[in-house]
Short mmCIF file of C-alpha atoms and ligand atoms in Angstrom, two decimals:
data_model
loop_
_atom_site.label_atom_id
_atom_site.label_comp_id
_atom_site.label_asym_id
_atom_site.label_seq_id
_atom_site.Cartn_x
_atom_site.Cartn_y
_atom_site.Cartn_z
CA MET T 1 -0.11 -0.47 0.01
CA ASP T 2 0.74 3.60 -1.66
CA ILE T 3 1.38 6.28 1.37
CA LYS T 4 0.37 9.82 0.48
CA VAL T 5 2.15 12.47 1.95
CA GLN T 6 0.99 15.99 2.28
CA PRO T 7 3.76 18.33 4.18
CA ALA T 8 2.04 20.61 6.87
CA ASP T 9 2.83 24.40 4.78
CA PRO T 10 5.99 25.86 6.20
CA SER T 11 4.04 28.46 7.68
CA ARG T 12 1.97 26.13 10.62
CA ARG T 13 4.97 24.13 11.47
CA ARG T 14 5.13 23.75 14.97
CA PRO T 15 8.10 25.80 16.68
CA LYS T 16 10.25 23.13 18.18
CA PRO T 17 11.48 22.30 21.89
CA THR T 18 14.14 25.76 22.70
CA ASP T 19 15.03 23.51 25.74
CA GLU T 20 15.36 19.61 25.01
CA SER T 21 15.83 19.02 28.74
CA LYS T 22 13.20 20.26 29.61
CA LEU T 23 10.70 18.48 27.80
CA VAL T 24 7.21 17.11 29.62
CA PHE T 25 6.90 13.93 28.33
CA GLY T 26 3.83 13.76 25.76
CA ARG T 27 2.78 17.41 25.54
CA MET T 28 4.83 18.03 22.59
CA PHE T 29 3.96 16.88 19.27
CA SER T 30 5.72 17.08 15.87
CA ASP T 31 4.21 18.49 12.36
CA HIS T 32 3.08 15.07 11.06
CA MET T 33 0.93 12.03 12.27
CA PHE T 34 -0.11 9.37 9.90
CA ILE T 35 -3.24 7.87 9.42
CA MET T 36 -5.48 5.36 7.37
CA ASP T 37 -9.15 3.56 7.65
CA TYR T 38 -10.31 0.36 7.79
CA ARG T 39 -14.10 -1.23 7.26
CA SER T 40 -14.87 -4.63 7.38
CA GLY T 41 -14.66 -6.80 3.62
CA GLU T 42 -12.52 -3.60 1.82
CA GLY T 43 -9.12 -3.16 5.10
CA TRP T 44 -7.10 -0.54 5.14
CA ARG T 45 -7.30 1.76 2.97
CA GLU T 46 -6.03 5.72 1.98
CA ALA T 47 -2.78 5.26 4.15
CA ARG T 48 -1.85 9.10 4.14
CA ILE T 49 0.65 11.56 6.48
CA VAL T 50 -1.30 15.32 7.03
CA PRO T 51 0.11 17.91 9.59
CA TYR T 52 -1.27 16.93 12.72
CA HIS T 53 -4.83 17.52 13.39
CA ALA T 54 -7.44 16.93 15.64
CA LEU T 55 -9.26 14.12 14.59
CA GLN T 56 -12.87 14.10 13.93
CA MET T 57 -15.28 11.68 15.38
CA ASP T 58 -18.97 10.72 15.60
CA PRO T 59 -20.23 10.32 19.25
CA ALA T 60 -20.65 7.12 18.70
CA ALA T 61 -18.17 5.96 17.83
CA MET T 62 -17.46 3.16 19.42
CA VAL T 63 -14.23 3.28 21.21
CA LEU T 64 -15.49 5.90 23.22
CA HIS T 65 -17.77 4.05 24.72
CA TYR T 66 -16.65 0.07 24.88
CA GLY T 67 -12.69 1.20 25.20
CA GLN T 68 -12.15 -1.12 21.75
CA GLY T 69 -8.57 0.75 21.31
CA ILE T 70 -5.28 0.09 21.29
CA PHE T 71 -1.86 1.48 21.65
CA GLU T 72 1.81 0.78 21.59
CA GLY T 73 5.01 3.36 22.93
CA LEU T 74 8.17 3.20 21.30
CA LYS T 75 11.18 5.58 20.75
CA ALA T 76 13.58 6.52 18.05
CA TYR T 77 17.08 7.98 18.88
CA ARG T 78 19.37 10.24 16.90
CA TRP T 79 23.57 9.19 17.55
CA LYS T 80 26.63 11.39 17.23
CA ASP T 81 26.16 10.09 13.81
CA GLY T 82 23.48 12.13 12.99
CA LYS T 83 21.17 9.39 12.13
CA ILE T 84 18.32 7.91 13.57
CA ARG T 85 17.79 4.35 15.01
CA LEU T 86 14.65 2.91 16.44
CA PHE T 87 14.86 -0.79 19.90
CA ARG T 88 13.40 -3.62 19.07
CA PRO T 89 10.45 -1.94 16.90
CA ARG T 90 9.09 -5.44 15.59
CA LYS T 91 8.48 -6.56 19.27
CA ASN T 92 6.41 -3.14 19.17
CA TRP T 93 4.82 -4.40 16.03
CA GLU T 94 3.95 -7.77 16.92
CA ARG T 95 2.94 -7.05 20.35
CA PHE T 96 0.81 -4.68 18.38
CA ASN T 97 -0.92 -6.99 16.39
CA ARG T 98 -1.20 -9.78 19.34
CA SER T 99 -2.72 -6.67 21.42
CA ALA T 100 -5.19 -6.64 18.19
CA ALA T 101 -5.83 -9.95 18.31
CA ARG T 102 -6.82 -9.90 21.66
CA MET T 103 -9.52 -6.73 20.77
CA CYS T 104 -11.49 -8.21 18.17
CA MET T 105 -8.97 -5.52 15.99
CA PRO T 106 -7.89 -5.94 12.03
CA GLN T 107 -4.02 -6.62 11.85
CA VAL T 108 -1.78 -4.07 10.68
CA ASP T 109 1.37 -5.61 8.40
CA VAL T 110 4.17 -5.02 10.61
CA ASP T 111 6.48 -4.01 6.91
CA PHE T 112 4.26 -1.43 6.58
CA GLN T 113 4.80 -0.25 10.41
CA PHE T 114 8.68 -0.13 9.64
CA LYS T 115 7.45 1.99 6.39
CA VAL T 116 5.21 4.30 8.51
CA VAL T 117 7.17 5.43 11.05
CA GLU T 118 10.04 5.91 8.11
CA THR T 119 8.16 7.70 5.77
CA LEU T 120 6.74 10.03 8.74
CA LEU T 121 10.43 10.46 10.08
CA ALA T 122 11.67 11.19 6.82
CA LEU T 123 9.67 14.26 7.27
CA ASP T 124 9.70 14.91 10.61
CA HIS T 125 13.08 13.93 11.54
CA GLU T 126 14.12 17.47 12.51
CA TRP T 127 12.29 16.83 15.53
CA VAL T 128 14.20 14.32 16.78
CA PRO T 129 15.81 15.51 19.60
CA HIS T 130 19.95 16.17 19.97
CA SER T 131 21.10 16.03 22.92
CA VAL T 132 22.34 12.39 24.68
CA GLY T 133 19.38 10.68 26.09
CA SER T 134 16.38 12.24 24.86
CA SER T 135 14.29 11.26 22.11
CA LEU T 136 11.29 11.31 19.93
CA TYR T 137 8.20 9.37 20.71
CA ILE T 138 7.01 7.41 19.01
CA ARG T 139 2.83 6.24 19.64
CA PRO T 140 0.92 3.75 17.83
CA THR T 141 -2.62 3.89 17.92
CA MET T 142 -6.09 1.81 17.10
CA ILE T 143 -8.76 3.08 17.17
CA ALA T 144 -13.03 1.51 16.55
CA SER T 145 -14.30 4.18 15.30
CA GLU T 146 -17.25 2.82 13.40
CA PRO T 147 -20.54 5.36 15.20
CA HIS T 148 -22.55 2.57 16.19
CA LEU T 149 -24.47 2.08 19.99
CA GLY T 150 -24.26 -1.86 20.95
CA VAL T 151 -21.26 -4.41 22.14
CA ARG T 152 -19.38 -6.16 19.29
CA PRO T 153 -16.69 -5.37 17.21
CA ALA T 154 -16.48 -2.25 15.30
CA ASN T 155 -16.60 -2.90 12.05
CA GLU T 156 -14.65 0.71 10.89
CA TYR T 157 -11.36 1.82 12.38
CA LEU T 158 -9.04 4.16 12.59
CA TYR T 159 -5.07 3.03 12.57
CA TYR T 160 -3.02 6.01 13.13
CA VAL T 161 0.42 7.05 14.44
CA ILE T 162 1.13 10.42 16.18
CA THR T 163 4.89 11.40 17.70
CA GLY T 164 6.77 13.87 20.14
CA PRO T 165 10.06 14.79 21.71
CA VAL T 166 10.78 13.49 25.21
CA ALA T 167 13.99 14.34 27.48
CA ALA T 168 16.29 12.05 29.41
CA TYR T 169 14.14 10.39 32.37
CA TYR T 170 17.22 11.17 34.52
CA ALA T 171 18.69 14.73 33.78
CA GLU T 172 19.56 14.28 37.36
CA GLY T 173 20.48 11.38 37.52
CA PHE T 174 18.86 7.83 38.90
CA ASN T 175 15.80 8.83 41.10
CA PRO T 176 15.25 5.55 42.85
CA ILE T 177 11.14 5.17 43.24
CA ARG T 178 8.70 4.14 46.64
CA ILE T 179 6.39 2.43 45.80
CA TYR T 180 3.26 1.61 47.60
CA VAL T 181 1.53 -2.38 47.64
CA SER T 182 -1.89 -2.17 46.35
CA ASN T 183 -4.24 -4.97 48.11
CA GLU T 184 -7.21 -3.72 47.80
CA PHE T 185 -7.71 -2.91 44.11
CA VAL T 186 -6.05 -5.10 40.72
CA ARG T 187 -4.84 -4.38 37.38
CA ALA T 188 -5.59 -7.73 35.82
CA VAL T 189 -6.77 -11.00 36.01
CA ARG T 190 -5.66 -13.69 33.94
CA GLY T 191 -8.08 -14.20 31.39
CA GLY T 192 -8.24 -10.35 31.12
CA VAL T 193 -6.68 -7.85 28.78
CA GLY T 194 -3.83 -7.61 31.47
CA GLU T 195 -1.39 -8.91 28.77
CA ALA T 196 -2.99 -6.62 26.15
CA LYS T 197 -1.73 -2.50 25.32
CA THR T 198 -5.39 -1.81 25.48
CA MET T 199 -6.51 1.18 27.11
CA ALA T 200 -8.93 -0.13 29.53
CA ASN T 201 -5.91 -1.32 31.79
CA TYR T 202 -4.92 2.28 32.59
CA ALA T 203 -8.55 3.84 32.99
CA SER T 204 -8.59 0.91 35.67
CA SER T 205 -5.44 1.53 37.03
CA LEU T 206 -5.43 5.34 38.10
CA PHE T 207 -7.82 5.17 40.97
CA ALA T 208 -4.85 3.01 42.76
CA ALA T 209 -2.52 5.35 41.35
CA GLU T 210 -3.96 7.91 42.87
CA MET T 211 -4.25 6.41 45.79
CA ALA T 212 -0.58 5.74 46.23
CA LYS T 213 0.40 9.66 45.44
CA LYS T 214 -2.23 10.42 48.46
CA LYS T 215 0.00 9.07 49.97
CA GLY T 216 3.17 10.31 48.72
CA PHE T 217 4.44 7.03 46.66
CA THR T 218 5.44 7.20 43.09
CA GLN T 219 3.66 4.21 41.80
CA VAL T 220 1.79 1.14 42.88
CA LEU T 221 2.71 -2.13 42.93
CA TRP T 222 0.28 -4.74 41.86
CA LEU T 223 -0.39 -8.07 42.79
CA ASP T 224 -2.02 -10.92 41.47
CA GLY T 225 -6.39 -10.62 41.31
CA ILE T 226 -6.74 -13.89 42.81
CA GLU T 227 -5.13 -14.40 45.69
CA ARG T 228 -3.68 -11.13 46.26
CA ARG T 229 -0.08 -12.63 46.78
CA PHE T 230 1.99 -12.77 43.67
CA VAL T 231 3.58 -9.53 42.40
CA GLU T 232 2.65 -8.51 38.71
CA GLU T 233 3.60 -5.22 37.83
CA VAL T 234 4.83 -1.64 38.90
CA GLY T 235 2.98 1.39 37.41
CA THR T 236 3.02 0.43 34.17
CA MET T 237 6.59 -1.64 34.56
CA ASN T 238 7.42 -4.75 34.66
CA ILE T 239 9.72 -5.88 38.10
CA PHE T 240 12.70 -7.12 38.84
CA PHE T 241 14.01 -8.67 42.26
CA ARG T 242 17.77 -9.48 42.71
CA ILE T 243 18.12 -11.96 45.57
CA LYS T 244 20.95 -12.58 46.17
CA ASP T 245 22.60 -13.74 42.87
CA GLU T 246 19.09 -14.83 41.34
CA LEU T 247 17.21 -12.25 38.85
CA ILE T 248 13.58 -12.91 39.16
CA THR T 249 11.06 -11.42 37.17
CA PRO T 250 6.97 -13.12 37.13
CA PRO T 251 6.26 -15.32 34.11
CA LEU T 252 3.93 -14.31 31.47
CA THR T 253 0.43 -16.15 32.62
CA GLY T 254 -1.55 -13.53 30.62
CA SER T 255 -1.79 -11.01 33.94
CA ILE T 256 1.40 -9.07 32.86
CA LEU T 257 2.06 -6.69 29.54
CA PRO T 258 4.76 -8.19 27.83
CA GLY T 259 7.47 -5.12 27.79
CA VAL T 260 9.79 -5.05 25.34
CA THR T 261 12.69 -3.70 27.83
CA ARG T 262 12.20 -6.42 30.01
CA ASP T 263 12.59 -9.13 27.11
CA SER T 264 15.74 -6.97 26.54
CA VAL T 265 17.27 -7.15 30.79
CA ILE T 266 16.41 -11.25 30.99
CA GLU T 267 18.20 -11.26 28.00
CA LEU T 268 20.84 -9.23 28.53
CA ALA T 269 21.29 -10.63 32.19
CA GLY T 270 21.33 -14.29 30.74
CA HIS T 271 23.95 -13.15 28.10
CA TRP T 272 26.25 -11.62 31.20
CA GLY T 273 25.81 -14.97 32.94
CA ILE T 274 23.24 -13.84 35.10
CA LYS T 275 20.63 -16.72 37.06
CA VAL T 276 17.28 -15.18 35.88
CA SER T 277 13.91 -17.24 36.49
CA GLU T 278 10.62 -15.73 35.12
CA ARG T 279 8.69 -17.47 37.90
CA PRO T 280 6.12 -16.73 40.68
CA ILE T 281 7.19 -14.80 43.63
CA THR T 282 4.92 -13.61 46.28
CA ILE T 283 5.05 -10.74 48.30
CA ASP T 284 5.74 -12.40 51.15
CA GLU T 285 8.76 -13.98 49.84
CA VAL T 286 9.62 -10.40 48.59
CA ILE T 287 9.01 -8.76 51.96
CA ASP T 288 10.69 -11.52 54.00
CA ALA T 289 13.88 -11.11 51.65
CA ILE T 290 14.46 -7.70 52.46
CA GLN T 291 13.90 -8.33 55.81
CA THR T 292 16.63 -10.77 55.93
CA GLY T 293 18.87 -8.29 53.57
CA ALA T 294 19.17 -11.29 50.51
CA MET T 295 17.16 -8.54 48.83
CA MET T 296 19.91 -7.16 46.75
CA GLU T 297 17.84 -5.06 44.64
CA ILE T 298 14.55 -4.12 43.01
CA PHE T 299 13.57 -2.17 39.55
CA GLY T 300 10.94 -1.85 37.01
CA THR T 301 11.51 -1.80 33.73
CA GLY T 302 9.91 -0.18 30.95
CA THR T 303 10.77 1.84 27.61
CA ALA T 304 9.97 5.58 29.22
CA ALA T 305 12.34 4.97 31.56
CA VAL T 306 14.30 1.92 31.25
CA ILE T 307 15.12 0.71 34.09
CA SER T 308 13.40 2.32 37.55
CA PRO T 309 15.02 1.45 40.89
CA VAL T 310 12.41 1.41 43.11
CA GLY T 311 14.40 2.34 46.91
CA GLU T 312 11.01 1.96 49.47
CA ILE T 313 7.85 -0.66 49.59
CA SER T 314 4.93 -0.22 51.65
CA TYR T 315 2.28 -3.00 52.78
CA LEU T 316 0.15 -3.13 54.71
CA ASP T 317 1.24 0.31 56.28
CA ARG T 318 4.64 -0.71 57.31
CA PHE T 319 7.22 0.59 54.92
CA TYR T 320 10.39 -1.41 53.59
CA LYS T 321 13.58 -0.15 52.78
CA VAL T 322 16.04 -1.92 49.86
CA GLN T 323 18.61 -2.19 50.86
CA ASP T 324 20.03 1.59 51.61
CA GLY T 325 17.00 3.09 49.44
CA GLY T 326 19.99 3.75 46.90
CA VAL T 327 20.47 2.27 43.40
CA GLY T 328 21.55 -1.53 43.02
CA GLU T 329 24.62 -2.75 41.28
CA TRP T 330 22.82 -4.50 38.59
CA SER T 331 20.01 -1.86 38.03
CA ARG T 332 23.52 0.84 37.01
CA LYS T 333 25.02 -1.98 35.20
CA LEU T 334 21.50 -2.96 33.21
CA TYR T 335 20.83 0.91 32.17
CA ASP T 336 23.92 2.23 31.46
CA GLU T 337 24.47 -1.12 28.65
CA ILE T 338 20.88 -0.99 27.06
CA VAL T 339 20.90 3.10 27.29
CA GLY T 340 24.77 2.31 25.39
CA ILE T 341 23.64 0.51 23.02
CA GLN T 342 20.60 2.24 22.42
CA TYR T 343 23.04 5.23 21.45
CA GLY T 344 24.68 3.75 19.92
CA GLU T 345 28.05 3.96 22.21
CA LYS T 346 27.75 0.18 23.28
CA GLU T 347 28.38 -2.97 20.58
CA ASP T 348 25.22 -4.62 19.56
CA PRO T 349 26.03 -8.53 20.02
CA PHE T 350 21.90 -9.34 19.44
CA GLY T 351 21.32 -7.14 16.68
CA TRP T 352 18.33 -4.96 18.98
CA ILE T 353 19.30 -1.70 16.77
CA TYR T 354 17.19 -0.47 14.09
CA PRO T 355 18.73 1.43 11.12
CA VAL T 356 16.06 4.27 10.16
CA GLU T 357 16.36 5.00 6.67
CA ILE T 358 15.17 8.34 5.65
C1 LIG Y 401 4.43 -0.85 27.96
C2 LIG Y 401 3.95 -1.57 28.94
C3 LIG Y 401 5.17 -2.10 30.00
C4 LIG Y 401 6.08 -1.69 29.65
O1 LIG Y 401 6.88 -2.68 28.35
P1 LIG Y 401 8.26 -2.10 27.29
O2 LIG Y 401 7.85 -2.39 26.33
O3 LIG Y 401 9.20 -2.28 28.16
O4 LIG Y 401 7.40 -0.82 27.65
C5 LIG Y 401 5.00 -2.56 30.97
N1 LIG Y 401 3.48 -2.96 31.66
C6 LIG Y 401 2.86 -1.90 30.68
C7 LIG Y 401 1.51 -2.42 32.27
C8 LIG Y 401 2.68 -1.13 29.67
O5 LIG Y 401 1.84 -0.97 29.72
#
């Protein structure tokens, strides 16, 4: 499928960031967006890149009522040579299609998604920031656009991609987070939609997240929805525990989002000879390991922060500091290595880097 390109009029271009270190995540968007339409029986059509604009939607559009919508999040990195690279983008495109399948939405060809981003970056490459650690965030999205009230999969969809520059996450160095274990609210259950990057997961997480914030915590540590014993995720990140010299992360059993960063940490740690276990871990085991001193470090993983060290946990009104509340050795090492690969400062033995041809 060809992509029709309608460049923004130079006089209508948006002002670029004046200070890349002050970019707030998700506030500023680049000049163009990709969009295409789907209709059952006809497939995808009218692939086009147009100036960034507000969508016009029927108030009965199904996504607005029944939440049939999915998204992805990945970044474009500018290397010292001025060229732009992506980090494991195929993983995002494939996950997008798995999310789509779970939500009864149409598939988008993986090779076509590469073409979409490359065509978009050909126009908006100047929006990829230059300072180390900053990047252009890419947000592919699919929504049910058919105007229809009544619960069933829609017959019409919009797929679009917007992008926006984001600052380095740790402009002032690592900042360990304090997390609140919610034993009242859950994010997802096995058999539900927790493993899909679908909108409902974020709406349902808000209440507990606000509660945690009111109590002075950064994120919620989610337990499993059935027994409320097994640790699942932290905020919108996957979670890792280092107990002595073993790295542990919960297995992907359906209620956990299969993070690209999670997968990268598992591969990298394994490559370094670290024992990595994808196994269930209870909150009691976590608290016990902290109290005996066996818990060396805890960290979250996700595209936004890469590695987010956890300094303290609150569970059932008690507080538990992880070691001295600082940044663990493996957290720092994994962060440096992954960020080093993303910016071309370290070797990429896994073939994770995708050079953008524009
Ligand atoms: C996106 C996301 C992650 C992290 O995935 P990455 O691919 O590493 O960015 C983890 N948990 C949730 C709930 C997410 O939405």
